[in-house]
PDB file of C-alpha atoms and ligand atoms in Angstrom:
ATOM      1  CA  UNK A  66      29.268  32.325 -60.942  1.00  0.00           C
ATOM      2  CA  UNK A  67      30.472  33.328 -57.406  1.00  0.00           C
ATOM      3  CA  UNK A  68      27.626  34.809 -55.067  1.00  0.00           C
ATOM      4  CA  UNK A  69      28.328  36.083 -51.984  1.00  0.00           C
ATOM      5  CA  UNK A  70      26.833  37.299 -48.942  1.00  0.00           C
ATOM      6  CA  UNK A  71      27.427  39.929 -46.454  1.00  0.00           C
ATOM      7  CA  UNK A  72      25.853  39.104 -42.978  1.00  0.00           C
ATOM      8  CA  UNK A  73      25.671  41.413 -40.311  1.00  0.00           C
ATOM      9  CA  UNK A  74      24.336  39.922 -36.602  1.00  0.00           C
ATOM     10  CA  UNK A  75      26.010  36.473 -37.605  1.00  0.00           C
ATOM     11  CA  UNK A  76      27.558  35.323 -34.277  1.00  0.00           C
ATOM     12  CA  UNK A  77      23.640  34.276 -32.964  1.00  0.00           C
ATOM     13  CA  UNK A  78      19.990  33.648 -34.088  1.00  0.00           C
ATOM     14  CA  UNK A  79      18.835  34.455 -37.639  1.00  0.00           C
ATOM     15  CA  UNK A  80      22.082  36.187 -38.931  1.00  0.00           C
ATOM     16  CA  UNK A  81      24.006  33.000 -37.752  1.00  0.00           C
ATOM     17  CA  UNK A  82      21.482  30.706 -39.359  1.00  0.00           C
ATOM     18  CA  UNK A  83      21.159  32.498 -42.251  1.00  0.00           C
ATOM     19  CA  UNK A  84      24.838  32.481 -43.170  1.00  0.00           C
ATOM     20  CA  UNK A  85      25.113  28.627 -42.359  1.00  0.00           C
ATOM     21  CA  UNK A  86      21.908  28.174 -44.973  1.00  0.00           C
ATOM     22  CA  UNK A  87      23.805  30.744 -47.719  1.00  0.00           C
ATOM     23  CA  UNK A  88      26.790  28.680 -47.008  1.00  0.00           C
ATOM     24  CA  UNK A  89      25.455  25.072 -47.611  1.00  0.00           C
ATOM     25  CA  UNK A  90      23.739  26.693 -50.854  1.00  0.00           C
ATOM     26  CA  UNK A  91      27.554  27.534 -52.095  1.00  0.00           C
ATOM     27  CA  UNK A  92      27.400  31.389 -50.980  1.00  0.00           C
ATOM     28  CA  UNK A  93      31.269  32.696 -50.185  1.00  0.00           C
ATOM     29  CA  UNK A  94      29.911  34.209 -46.843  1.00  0.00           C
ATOM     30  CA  UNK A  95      31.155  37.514 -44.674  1.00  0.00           C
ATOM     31  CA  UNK A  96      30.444  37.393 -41.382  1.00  0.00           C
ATOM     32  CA  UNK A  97      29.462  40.588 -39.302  1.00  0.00           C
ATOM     33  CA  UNK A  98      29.264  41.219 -35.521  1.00  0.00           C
ATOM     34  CA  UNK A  99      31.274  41.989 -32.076  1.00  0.00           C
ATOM     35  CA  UNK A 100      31.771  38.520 -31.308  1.00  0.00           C
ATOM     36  CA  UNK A 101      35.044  37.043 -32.148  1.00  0.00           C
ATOM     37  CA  UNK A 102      35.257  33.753 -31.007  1.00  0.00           C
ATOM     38  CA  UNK A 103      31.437  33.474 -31.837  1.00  0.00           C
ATOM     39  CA  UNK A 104      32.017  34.385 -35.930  1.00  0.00           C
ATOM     40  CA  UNK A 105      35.412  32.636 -35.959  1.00  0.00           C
ATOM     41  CA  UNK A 106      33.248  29.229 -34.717  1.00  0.00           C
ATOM     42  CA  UNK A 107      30.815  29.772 -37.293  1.00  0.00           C
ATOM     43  CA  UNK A 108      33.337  30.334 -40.178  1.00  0.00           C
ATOM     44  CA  UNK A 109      35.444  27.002 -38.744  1.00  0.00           C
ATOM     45  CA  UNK A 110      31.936  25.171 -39.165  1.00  0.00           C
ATOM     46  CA  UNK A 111      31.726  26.282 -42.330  1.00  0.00           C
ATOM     47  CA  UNK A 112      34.862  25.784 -43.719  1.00  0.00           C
ATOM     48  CA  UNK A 113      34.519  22.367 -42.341  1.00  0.00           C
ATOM     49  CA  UNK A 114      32.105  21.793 -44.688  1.00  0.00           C
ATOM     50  CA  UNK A 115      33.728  23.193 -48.077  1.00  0.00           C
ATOM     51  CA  UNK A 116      32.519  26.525 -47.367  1.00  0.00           C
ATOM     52  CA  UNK A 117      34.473  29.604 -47.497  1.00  0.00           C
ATOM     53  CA  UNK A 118      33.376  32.438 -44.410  1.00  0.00           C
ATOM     54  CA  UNK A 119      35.762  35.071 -43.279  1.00  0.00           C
ATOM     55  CA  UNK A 120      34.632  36.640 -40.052  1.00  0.00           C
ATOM     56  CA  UNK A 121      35.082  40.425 -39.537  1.00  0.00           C
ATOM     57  CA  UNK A 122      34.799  41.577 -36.078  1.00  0.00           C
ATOM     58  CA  UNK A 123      32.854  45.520 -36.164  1.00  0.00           C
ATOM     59  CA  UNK A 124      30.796  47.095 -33.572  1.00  0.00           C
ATOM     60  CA  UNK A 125      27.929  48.639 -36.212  1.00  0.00           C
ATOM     61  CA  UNK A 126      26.821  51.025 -33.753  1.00  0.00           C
ATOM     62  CA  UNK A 127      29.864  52.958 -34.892  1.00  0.00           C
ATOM     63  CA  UNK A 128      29.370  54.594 -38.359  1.00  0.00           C
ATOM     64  CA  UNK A 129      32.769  53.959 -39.604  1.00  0.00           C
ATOM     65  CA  UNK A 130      32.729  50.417 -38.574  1.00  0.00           C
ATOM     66  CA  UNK A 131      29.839  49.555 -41.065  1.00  0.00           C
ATOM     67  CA  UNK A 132      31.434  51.053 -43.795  1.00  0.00           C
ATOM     68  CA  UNK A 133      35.141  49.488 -42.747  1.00  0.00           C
ATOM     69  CA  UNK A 134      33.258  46.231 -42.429  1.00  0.00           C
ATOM     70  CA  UNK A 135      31.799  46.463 -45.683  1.00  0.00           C
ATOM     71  CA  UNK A 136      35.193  47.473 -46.696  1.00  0.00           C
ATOM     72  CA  UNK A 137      36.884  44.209 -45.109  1.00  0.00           C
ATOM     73  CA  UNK A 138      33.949  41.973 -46.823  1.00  0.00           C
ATOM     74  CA  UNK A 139      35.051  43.579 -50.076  1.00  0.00           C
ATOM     75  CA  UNK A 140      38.170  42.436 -49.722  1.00  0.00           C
ATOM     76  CA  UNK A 141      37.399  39.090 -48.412  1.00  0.00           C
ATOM     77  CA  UNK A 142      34.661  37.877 -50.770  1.00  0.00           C
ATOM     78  CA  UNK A 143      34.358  37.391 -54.735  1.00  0.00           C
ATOM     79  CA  UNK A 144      31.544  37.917 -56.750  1.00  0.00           C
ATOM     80  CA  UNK A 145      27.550  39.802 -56.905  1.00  0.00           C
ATOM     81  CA  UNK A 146      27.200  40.906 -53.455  1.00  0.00           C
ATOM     82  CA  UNK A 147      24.309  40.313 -51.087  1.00  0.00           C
ATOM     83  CA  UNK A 148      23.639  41.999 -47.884  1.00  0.00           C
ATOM     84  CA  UNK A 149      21.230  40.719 -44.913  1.00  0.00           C
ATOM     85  CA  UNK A 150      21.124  43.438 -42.201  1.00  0.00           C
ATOM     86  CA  UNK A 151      20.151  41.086 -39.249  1.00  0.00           C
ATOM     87  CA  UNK A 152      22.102  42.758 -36.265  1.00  0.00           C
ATOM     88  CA  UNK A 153      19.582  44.072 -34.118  1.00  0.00           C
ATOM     89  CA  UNK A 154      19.003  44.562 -30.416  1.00  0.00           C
ATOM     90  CA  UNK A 155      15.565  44.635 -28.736  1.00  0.00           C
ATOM     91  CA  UNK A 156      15.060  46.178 -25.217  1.00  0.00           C
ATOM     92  CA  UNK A 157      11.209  46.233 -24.545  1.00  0.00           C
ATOM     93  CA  UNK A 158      10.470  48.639 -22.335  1.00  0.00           C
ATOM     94  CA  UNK A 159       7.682  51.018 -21.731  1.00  0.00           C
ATOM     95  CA  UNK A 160       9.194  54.362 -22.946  1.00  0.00           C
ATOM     96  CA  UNK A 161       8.818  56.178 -19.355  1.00  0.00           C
ATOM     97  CA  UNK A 162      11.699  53.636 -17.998  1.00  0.00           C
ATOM     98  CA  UNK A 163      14.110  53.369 -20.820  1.00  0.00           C
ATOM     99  CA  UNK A 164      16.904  55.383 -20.731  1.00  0.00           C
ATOM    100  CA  UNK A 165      17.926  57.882 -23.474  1.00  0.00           C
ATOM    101  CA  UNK A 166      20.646  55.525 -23.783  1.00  0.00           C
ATOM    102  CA  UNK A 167      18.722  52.553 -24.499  1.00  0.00           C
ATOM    103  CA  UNK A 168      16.637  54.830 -26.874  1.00  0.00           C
ATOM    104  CA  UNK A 169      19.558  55.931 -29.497  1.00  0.00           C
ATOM    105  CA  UNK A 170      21.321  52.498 -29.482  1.00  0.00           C
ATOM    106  CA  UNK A 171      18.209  51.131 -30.697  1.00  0.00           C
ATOM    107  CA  UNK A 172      17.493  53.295 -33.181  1.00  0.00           C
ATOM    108  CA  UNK A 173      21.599  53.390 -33.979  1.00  0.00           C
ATOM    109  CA  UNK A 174      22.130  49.302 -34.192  1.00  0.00           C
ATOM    110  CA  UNK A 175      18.585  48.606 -36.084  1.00  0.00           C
ATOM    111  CA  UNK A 176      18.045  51.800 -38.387  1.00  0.00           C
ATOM    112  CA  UNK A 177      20.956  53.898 -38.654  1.00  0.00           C
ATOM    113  CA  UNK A 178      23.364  50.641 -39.389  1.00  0.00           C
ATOM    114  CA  UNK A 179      21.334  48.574 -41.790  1.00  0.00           C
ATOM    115  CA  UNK A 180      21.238  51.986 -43.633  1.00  0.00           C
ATOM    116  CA  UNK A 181      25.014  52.628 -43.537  1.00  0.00           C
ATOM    117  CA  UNK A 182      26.035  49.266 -44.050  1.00  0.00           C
ATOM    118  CA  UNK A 183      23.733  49.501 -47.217  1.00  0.00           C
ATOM    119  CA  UNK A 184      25.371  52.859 -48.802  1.00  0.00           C
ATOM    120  CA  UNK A 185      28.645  51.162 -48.096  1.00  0.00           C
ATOM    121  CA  UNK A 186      27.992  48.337 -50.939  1.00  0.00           C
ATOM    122  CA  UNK A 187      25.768  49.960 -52.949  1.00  0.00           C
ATOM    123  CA  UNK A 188      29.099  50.767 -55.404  1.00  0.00           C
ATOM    124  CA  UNK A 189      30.284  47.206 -55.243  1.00  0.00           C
ATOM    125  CA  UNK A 190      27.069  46.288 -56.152  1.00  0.00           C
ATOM    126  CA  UNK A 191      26.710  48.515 -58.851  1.00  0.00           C
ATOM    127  CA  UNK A 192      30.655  48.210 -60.252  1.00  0.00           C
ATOM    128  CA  UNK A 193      28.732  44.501 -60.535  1.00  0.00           C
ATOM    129  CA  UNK A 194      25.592  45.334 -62.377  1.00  0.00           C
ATOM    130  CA  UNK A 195      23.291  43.760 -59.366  1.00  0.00           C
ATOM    131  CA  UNK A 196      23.151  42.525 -56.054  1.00  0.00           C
ATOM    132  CA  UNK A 197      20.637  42.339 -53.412  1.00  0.00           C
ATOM    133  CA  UNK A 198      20.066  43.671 -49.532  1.00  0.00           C
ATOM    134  CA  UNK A 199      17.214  42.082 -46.645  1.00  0.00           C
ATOM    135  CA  UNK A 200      16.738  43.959 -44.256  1.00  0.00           C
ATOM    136  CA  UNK A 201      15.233  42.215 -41.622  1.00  0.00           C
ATOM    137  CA  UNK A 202      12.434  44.034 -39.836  1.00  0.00           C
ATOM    138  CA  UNK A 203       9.541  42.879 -37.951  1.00  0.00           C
ATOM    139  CA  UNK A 204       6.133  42.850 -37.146  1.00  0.00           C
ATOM    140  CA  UNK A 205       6.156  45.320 -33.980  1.00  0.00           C
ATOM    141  CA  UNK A 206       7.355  47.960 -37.020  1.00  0.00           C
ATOM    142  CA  UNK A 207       3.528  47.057 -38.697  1.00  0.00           C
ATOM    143  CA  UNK A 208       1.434  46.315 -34.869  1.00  0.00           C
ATOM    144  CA  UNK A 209       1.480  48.924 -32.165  1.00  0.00           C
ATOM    145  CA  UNK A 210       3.084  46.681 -28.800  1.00  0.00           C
ATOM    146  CA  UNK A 211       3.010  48.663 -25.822  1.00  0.00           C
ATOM    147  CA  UNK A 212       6.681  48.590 -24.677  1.00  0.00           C
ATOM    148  CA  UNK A 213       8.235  48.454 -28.095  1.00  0.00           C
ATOM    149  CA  UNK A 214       7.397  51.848 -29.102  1.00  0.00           C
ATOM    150  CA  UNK A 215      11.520  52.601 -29.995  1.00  0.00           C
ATOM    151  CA  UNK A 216      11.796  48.853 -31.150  1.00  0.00           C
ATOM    152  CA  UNK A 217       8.732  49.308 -33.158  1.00  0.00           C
ATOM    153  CA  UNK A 218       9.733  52.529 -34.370  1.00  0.00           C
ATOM    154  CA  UNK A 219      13.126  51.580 -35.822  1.00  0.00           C
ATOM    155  CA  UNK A 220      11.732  48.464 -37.503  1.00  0.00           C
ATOM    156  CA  UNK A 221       9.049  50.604 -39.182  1.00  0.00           C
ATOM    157  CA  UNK A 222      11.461  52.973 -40.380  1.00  0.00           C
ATOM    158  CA  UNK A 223      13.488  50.382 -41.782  1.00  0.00           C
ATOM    159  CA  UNK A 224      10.225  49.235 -43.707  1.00  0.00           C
ATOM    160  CA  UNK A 225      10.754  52.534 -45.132  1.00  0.00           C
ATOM    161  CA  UNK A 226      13.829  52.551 -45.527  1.00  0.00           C
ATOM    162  CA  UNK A 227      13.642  48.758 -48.012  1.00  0.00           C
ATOM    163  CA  UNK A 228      10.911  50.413 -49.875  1.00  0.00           C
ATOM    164  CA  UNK A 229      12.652  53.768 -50.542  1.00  0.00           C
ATOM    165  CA  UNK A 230      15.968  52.420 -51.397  1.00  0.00           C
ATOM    166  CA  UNK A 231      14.154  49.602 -54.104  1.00  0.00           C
ATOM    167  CA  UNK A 232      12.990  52.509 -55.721  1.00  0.00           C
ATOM    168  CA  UNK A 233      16.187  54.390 -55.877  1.00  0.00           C
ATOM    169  CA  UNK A 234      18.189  51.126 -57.146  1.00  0.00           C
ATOM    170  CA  UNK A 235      15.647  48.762 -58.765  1.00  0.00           C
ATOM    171  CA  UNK A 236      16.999  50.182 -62.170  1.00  0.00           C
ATOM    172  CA  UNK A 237      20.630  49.561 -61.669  1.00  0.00           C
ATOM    173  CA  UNK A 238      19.559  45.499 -61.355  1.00  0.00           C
ATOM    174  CA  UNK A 239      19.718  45.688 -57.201  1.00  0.00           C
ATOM    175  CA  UNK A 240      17.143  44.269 -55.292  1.00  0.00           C
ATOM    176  CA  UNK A 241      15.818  45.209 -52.066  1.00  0.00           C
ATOM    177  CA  UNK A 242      13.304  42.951 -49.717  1.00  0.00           C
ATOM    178  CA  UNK A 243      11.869  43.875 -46.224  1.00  0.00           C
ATOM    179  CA  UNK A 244      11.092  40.362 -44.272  1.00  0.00           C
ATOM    180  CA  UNK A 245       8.364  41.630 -42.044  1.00  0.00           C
ATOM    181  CA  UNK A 246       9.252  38.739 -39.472  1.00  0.00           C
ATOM    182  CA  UNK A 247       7.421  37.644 -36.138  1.00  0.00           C
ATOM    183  CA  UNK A 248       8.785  35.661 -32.570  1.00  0.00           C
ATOM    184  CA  UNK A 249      11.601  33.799 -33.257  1.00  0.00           C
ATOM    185  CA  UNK A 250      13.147  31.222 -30.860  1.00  0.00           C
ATOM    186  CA  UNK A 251      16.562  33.207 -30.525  1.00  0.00           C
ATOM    187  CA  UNK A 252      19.062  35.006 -27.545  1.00  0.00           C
ATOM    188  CA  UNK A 253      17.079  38.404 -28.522  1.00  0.00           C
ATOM    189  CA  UNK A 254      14.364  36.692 -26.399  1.00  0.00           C
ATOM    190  CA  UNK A 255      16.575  36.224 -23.206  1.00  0.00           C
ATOM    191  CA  UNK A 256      16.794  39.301 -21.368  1.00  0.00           C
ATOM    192  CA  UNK A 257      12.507  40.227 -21.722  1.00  0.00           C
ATOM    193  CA  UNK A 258       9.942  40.688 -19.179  1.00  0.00           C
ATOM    194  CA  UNK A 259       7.513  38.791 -21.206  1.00  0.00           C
ATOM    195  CA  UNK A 260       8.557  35.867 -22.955  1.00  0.00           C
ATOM    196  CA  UNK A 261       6.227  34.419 -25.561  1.00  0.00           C
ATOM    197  CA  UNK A 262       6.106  30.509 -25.334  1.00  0.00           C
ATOM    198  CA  UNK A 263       9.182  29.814 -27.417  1.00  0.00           C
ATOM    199  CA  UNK A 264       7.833  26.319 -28.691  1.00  0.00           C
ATOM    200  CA  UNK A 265       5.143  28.318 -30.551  1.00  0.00           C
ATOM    201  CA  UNK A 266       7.990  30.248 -32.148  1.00  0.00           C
ATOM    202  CA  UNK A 267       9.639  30.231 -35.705  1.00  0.00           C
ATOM    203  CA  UNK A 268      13.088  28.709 -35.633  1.00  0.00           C
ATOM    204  CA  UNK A 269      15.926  30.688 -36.533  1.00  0.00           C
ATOM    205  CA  UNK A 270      16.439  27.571 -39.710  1.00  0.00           C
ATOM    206  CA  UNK A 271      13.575  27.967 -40.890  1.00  0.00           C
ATOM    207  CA  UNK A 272      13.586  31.725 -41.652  1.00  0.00           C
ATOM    208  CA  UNK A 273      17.184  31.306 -42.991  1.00  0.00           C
ATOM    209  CA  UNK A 274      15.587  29.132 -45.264  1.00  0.00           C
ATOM    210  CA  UNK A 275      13.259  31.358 -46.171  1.00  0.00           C
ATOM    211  CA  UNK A 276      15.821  34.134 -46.456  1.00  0.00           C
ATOM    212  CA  UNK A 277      18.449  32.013 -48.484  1.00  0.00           C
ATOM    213  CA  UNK A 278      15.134  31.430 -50.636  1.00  0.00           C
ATOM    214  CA  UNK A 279      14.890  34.896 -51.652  1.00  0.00           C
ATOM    215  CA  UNK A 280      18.085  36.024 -52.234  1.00  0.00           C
ATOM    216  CA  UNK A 281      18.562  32.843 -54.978  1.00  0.00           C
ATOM    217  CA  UNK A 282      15.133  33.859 -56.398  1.00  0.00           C
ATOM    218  CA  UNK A 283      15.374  34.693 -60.151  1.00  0.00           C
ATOM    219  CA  UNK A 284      17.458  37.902 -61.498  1.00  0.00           C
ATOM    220  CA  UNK A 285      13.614  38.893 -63.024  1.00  0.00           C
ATOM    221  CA  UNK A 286      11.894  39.131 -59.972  1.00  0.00           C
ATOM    222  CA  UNK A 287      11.451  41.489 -57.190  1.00  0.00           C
ATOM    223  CA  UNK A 288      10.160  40.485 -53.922  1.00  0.00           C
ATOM    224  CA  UNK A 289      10.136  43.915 -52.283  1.00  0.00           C
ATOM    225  CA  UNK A 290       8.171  42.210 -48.645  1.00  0.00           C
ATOM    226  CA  UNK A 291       7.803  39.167 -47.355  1.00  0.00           C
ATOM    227  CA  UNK A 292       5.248  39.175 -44.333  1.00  0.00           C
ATOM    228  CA  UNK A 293       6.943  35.875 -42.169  1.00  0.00           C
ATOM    229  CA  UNK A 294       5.076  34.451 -39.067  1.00  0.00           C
ATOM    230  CA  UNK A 295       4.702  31.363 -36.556  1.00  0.00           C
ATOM    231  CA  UNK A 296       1.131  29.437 -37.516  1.00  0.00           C
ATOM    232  CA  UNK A 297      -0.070  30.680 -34.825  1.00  0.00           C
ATOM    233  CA  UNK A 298       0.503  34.372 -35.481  1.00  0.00           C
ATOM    234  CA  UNK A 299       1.285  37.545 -32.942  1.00  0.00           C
ATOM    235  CA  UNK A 300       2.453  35.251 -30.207  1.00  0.00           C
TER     236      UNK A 300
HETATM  237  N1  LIG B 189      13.889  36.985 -32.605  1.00  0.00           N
HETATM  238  C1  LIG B 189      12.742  37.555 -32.977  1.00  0.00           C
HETATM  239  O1  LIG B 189      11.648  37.219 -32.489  1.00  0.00           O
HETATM  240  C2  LIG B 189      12.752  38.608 -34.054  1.00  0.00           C
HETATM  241  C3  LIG B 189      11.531  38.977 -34.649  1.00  0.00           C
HETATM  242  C4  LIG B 189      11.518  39.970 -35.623  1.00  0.00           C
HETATM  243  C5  LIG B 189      12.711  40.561 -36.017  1.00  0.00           C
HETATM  244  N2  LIG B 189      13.876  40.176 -35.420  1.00  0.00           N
HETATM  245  C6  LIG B 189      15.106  40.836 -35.844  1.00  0.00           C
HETATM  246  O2  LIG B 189      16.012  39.850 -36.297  1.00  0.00           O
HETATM  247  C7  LIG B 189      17.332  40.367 -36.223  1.00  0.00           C
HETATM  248  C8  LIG B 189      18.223  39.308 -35.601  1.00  0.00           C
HETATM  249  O3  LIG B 189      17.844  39.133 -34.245  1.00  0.00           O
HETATM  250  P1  LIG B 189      17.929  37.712 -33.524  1.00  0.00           P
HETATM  251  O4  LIG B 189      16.557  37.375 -33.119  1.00  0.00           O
HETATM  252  O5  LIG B 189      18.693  36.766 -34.352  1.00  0.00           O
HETATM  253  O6  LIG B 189      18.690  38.123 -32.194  1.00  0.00           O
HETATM  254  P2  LIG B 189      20.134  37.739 -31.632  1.00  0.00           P
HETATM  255  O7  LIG B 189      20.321  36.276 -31.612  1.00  0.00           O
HETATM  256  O8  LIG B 189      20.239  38.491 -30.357  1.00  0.00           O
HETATM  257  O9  LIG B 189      21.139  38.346 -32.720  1.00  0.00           O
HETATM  258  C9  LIG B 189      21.440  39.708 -32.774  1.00  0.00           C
HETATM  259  C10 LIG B 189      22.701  39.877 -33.583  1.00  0.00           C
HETATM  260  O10 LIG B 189      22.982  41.276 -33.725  1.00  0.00           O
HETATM  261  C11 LIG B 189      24.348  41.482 -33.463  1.00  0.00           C
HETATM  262  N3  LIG B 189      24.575  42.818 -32.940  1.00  0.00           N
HETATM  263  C12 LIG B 189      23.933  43.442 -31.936  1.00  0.00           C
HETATM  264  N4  LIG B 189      24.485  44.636 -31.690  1.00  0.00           N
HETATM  265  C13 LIG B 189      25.516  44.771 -32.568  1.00  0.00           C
HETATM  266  C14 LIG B 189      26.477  45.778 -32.802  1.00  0.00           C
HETATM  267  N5  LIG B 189      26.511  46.914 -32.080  1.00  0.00           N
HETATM  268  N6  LIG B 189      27.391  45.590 -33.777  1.00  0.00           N
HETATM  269  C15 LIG B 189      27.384  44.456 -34.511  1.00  0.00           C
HETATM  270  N7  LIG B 189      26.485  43.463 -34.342  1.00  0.00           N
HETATM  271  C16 LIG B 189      25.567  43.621 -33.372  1.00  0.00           C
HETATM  272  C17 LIG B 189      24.711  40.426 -32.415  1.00  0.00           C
HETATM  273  O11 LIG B 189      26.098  40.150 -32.465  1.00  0.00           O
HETATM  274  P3  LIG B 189      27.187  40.571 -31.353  1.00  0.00           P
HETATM  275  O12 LIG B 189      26.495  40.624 -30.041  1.00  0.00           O
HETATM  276  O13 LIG B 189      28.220  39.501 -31.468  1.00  0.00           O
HETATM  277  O14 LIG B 189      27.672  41.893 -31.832  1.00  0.00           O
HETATM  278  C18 LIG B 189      23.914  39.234 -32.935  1.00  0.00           C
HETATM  279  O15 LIG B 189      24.667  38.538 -33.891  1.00  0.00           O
HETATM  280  C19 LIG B 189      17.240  41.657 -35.405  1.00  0.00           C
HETATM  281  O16 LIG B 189      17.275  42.759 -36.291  1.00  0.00           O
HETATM  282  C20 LIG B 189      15.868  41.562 -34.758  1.00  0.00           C
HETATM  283  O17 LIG B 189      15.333  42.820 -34.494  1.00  0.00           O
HETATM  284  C21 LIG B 189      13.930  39.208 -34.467  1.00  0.00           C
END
């Protein structure tokens, strides 16, 4: 049976490692970001290894662009369709110096896309009887941080969001699962003020493994959150 995955945020960090992981495990993988040459490296890897990717450059911020990505993946890709929303951006700022700017392309690349991009398969994944979405949201949407009050905020309502959708599609055999993640080493770390120390973080493999984990879990289970940290916790 042909599985495959749609990843958006692919070209770096989790969304990269997480399509490399699907990949190894036999996923047919469609990969999701600006980043040409970044996703056209990635899908050379892969094919390099007897994998099949097809990269699909989008900018998700635009609402048409998730649903012409999904479109493209469609097209690209056989079989039950996955999606793992990991495009995200994080700008942690106290909310008295961000810019209204800053403040709707947060809530636009990490809530309003991951939701879009999700309608958009939904009827592929019904016209197949199944599929599965992971959203990937994170522990400042469950633990007030001052200076991620927007970051927080959109990763909270995307909790929401995982929960609401399950309920809406859990009877049509699709599968939704929040991962509730904590500090991972990746480029979402560069540009911040504060910088946990980034040996104590989780590695972007690891919670690929973790996320190729639960997408093969068995058709007769539901894993609606998984709560993923670094031993040593809030960092
Ligand atoms: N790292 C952490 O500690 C951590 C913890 C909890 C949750 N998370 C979440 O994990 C997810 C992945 O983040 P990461 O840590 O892997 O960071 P990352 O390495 O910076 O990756 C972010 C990805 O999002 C994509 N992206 C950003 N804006 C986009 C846009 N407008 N259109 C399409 N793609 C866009 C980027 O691709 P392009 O730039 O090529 O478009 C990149 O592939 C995010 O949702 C983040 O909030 C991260």
């Amino acid at each position: 049976m042909i599985r495959s995955a749609v990843v958006t945020g692919a070209s770096s960090g989790i969304g990269r490692a997480a399509a490399l992981a699907l990949a190894e495990s036999g996923w047919q993988v469609a990969l999701i970001a600006r980043r040409e040459a970044l996703l056209e490296a990635l899908s050379e890897e892969i094919e390099a290894r007897g994998g099949l990717a097809k990269s699909i450059v989008a900018d998700l911020s635009n609402p048409e662009q998730c649903a012409g990505a999904i479109e493209t993946a469609r097209s690209r890709v056989g079989g039950t369709p996955s999606l793992v929303n990991a495009a995200g951006v994080a700008r942690f700022a106290n909310l008295a110096e961000d810019s209204p700017e800053s403040v709707a392309a947060q809530i636009q690349i990490n809530l309003v896309a991951p939701i879009l991009c999700s309608r958009a398969i939904l009827p592929w994944m019904a016209e197949r009887g199944g599929g599965h979405i992971l959203n990937v949201a994170s522990v400042a949407g469950i633990t007030p941080f001052a200076g991620a009050s927007v970051y927080g905020s959109t990763k909270a309502g995307l909790l929401m969001f995982g929960k609401a959708l399950a309920a809406e599609v859990r009877t049509q055999g699709i599968r939704v699962t929040t991962l509730v993640l904590g500090a991972t080493d990746t480029e979402l770390w560069d540009a911040q003020s504060f910088v946990p120390s980034r040996g104590d973080m989780l590695r972007p493999e690891s919670v690929a493994a973790v996320i190729r984990d639960v997408l093969e879990s068995p058709c007769d289970t539901s894993i609606d959150r998984i709560d993923l940290m670094p031993p040593k916790g809030i960092l």
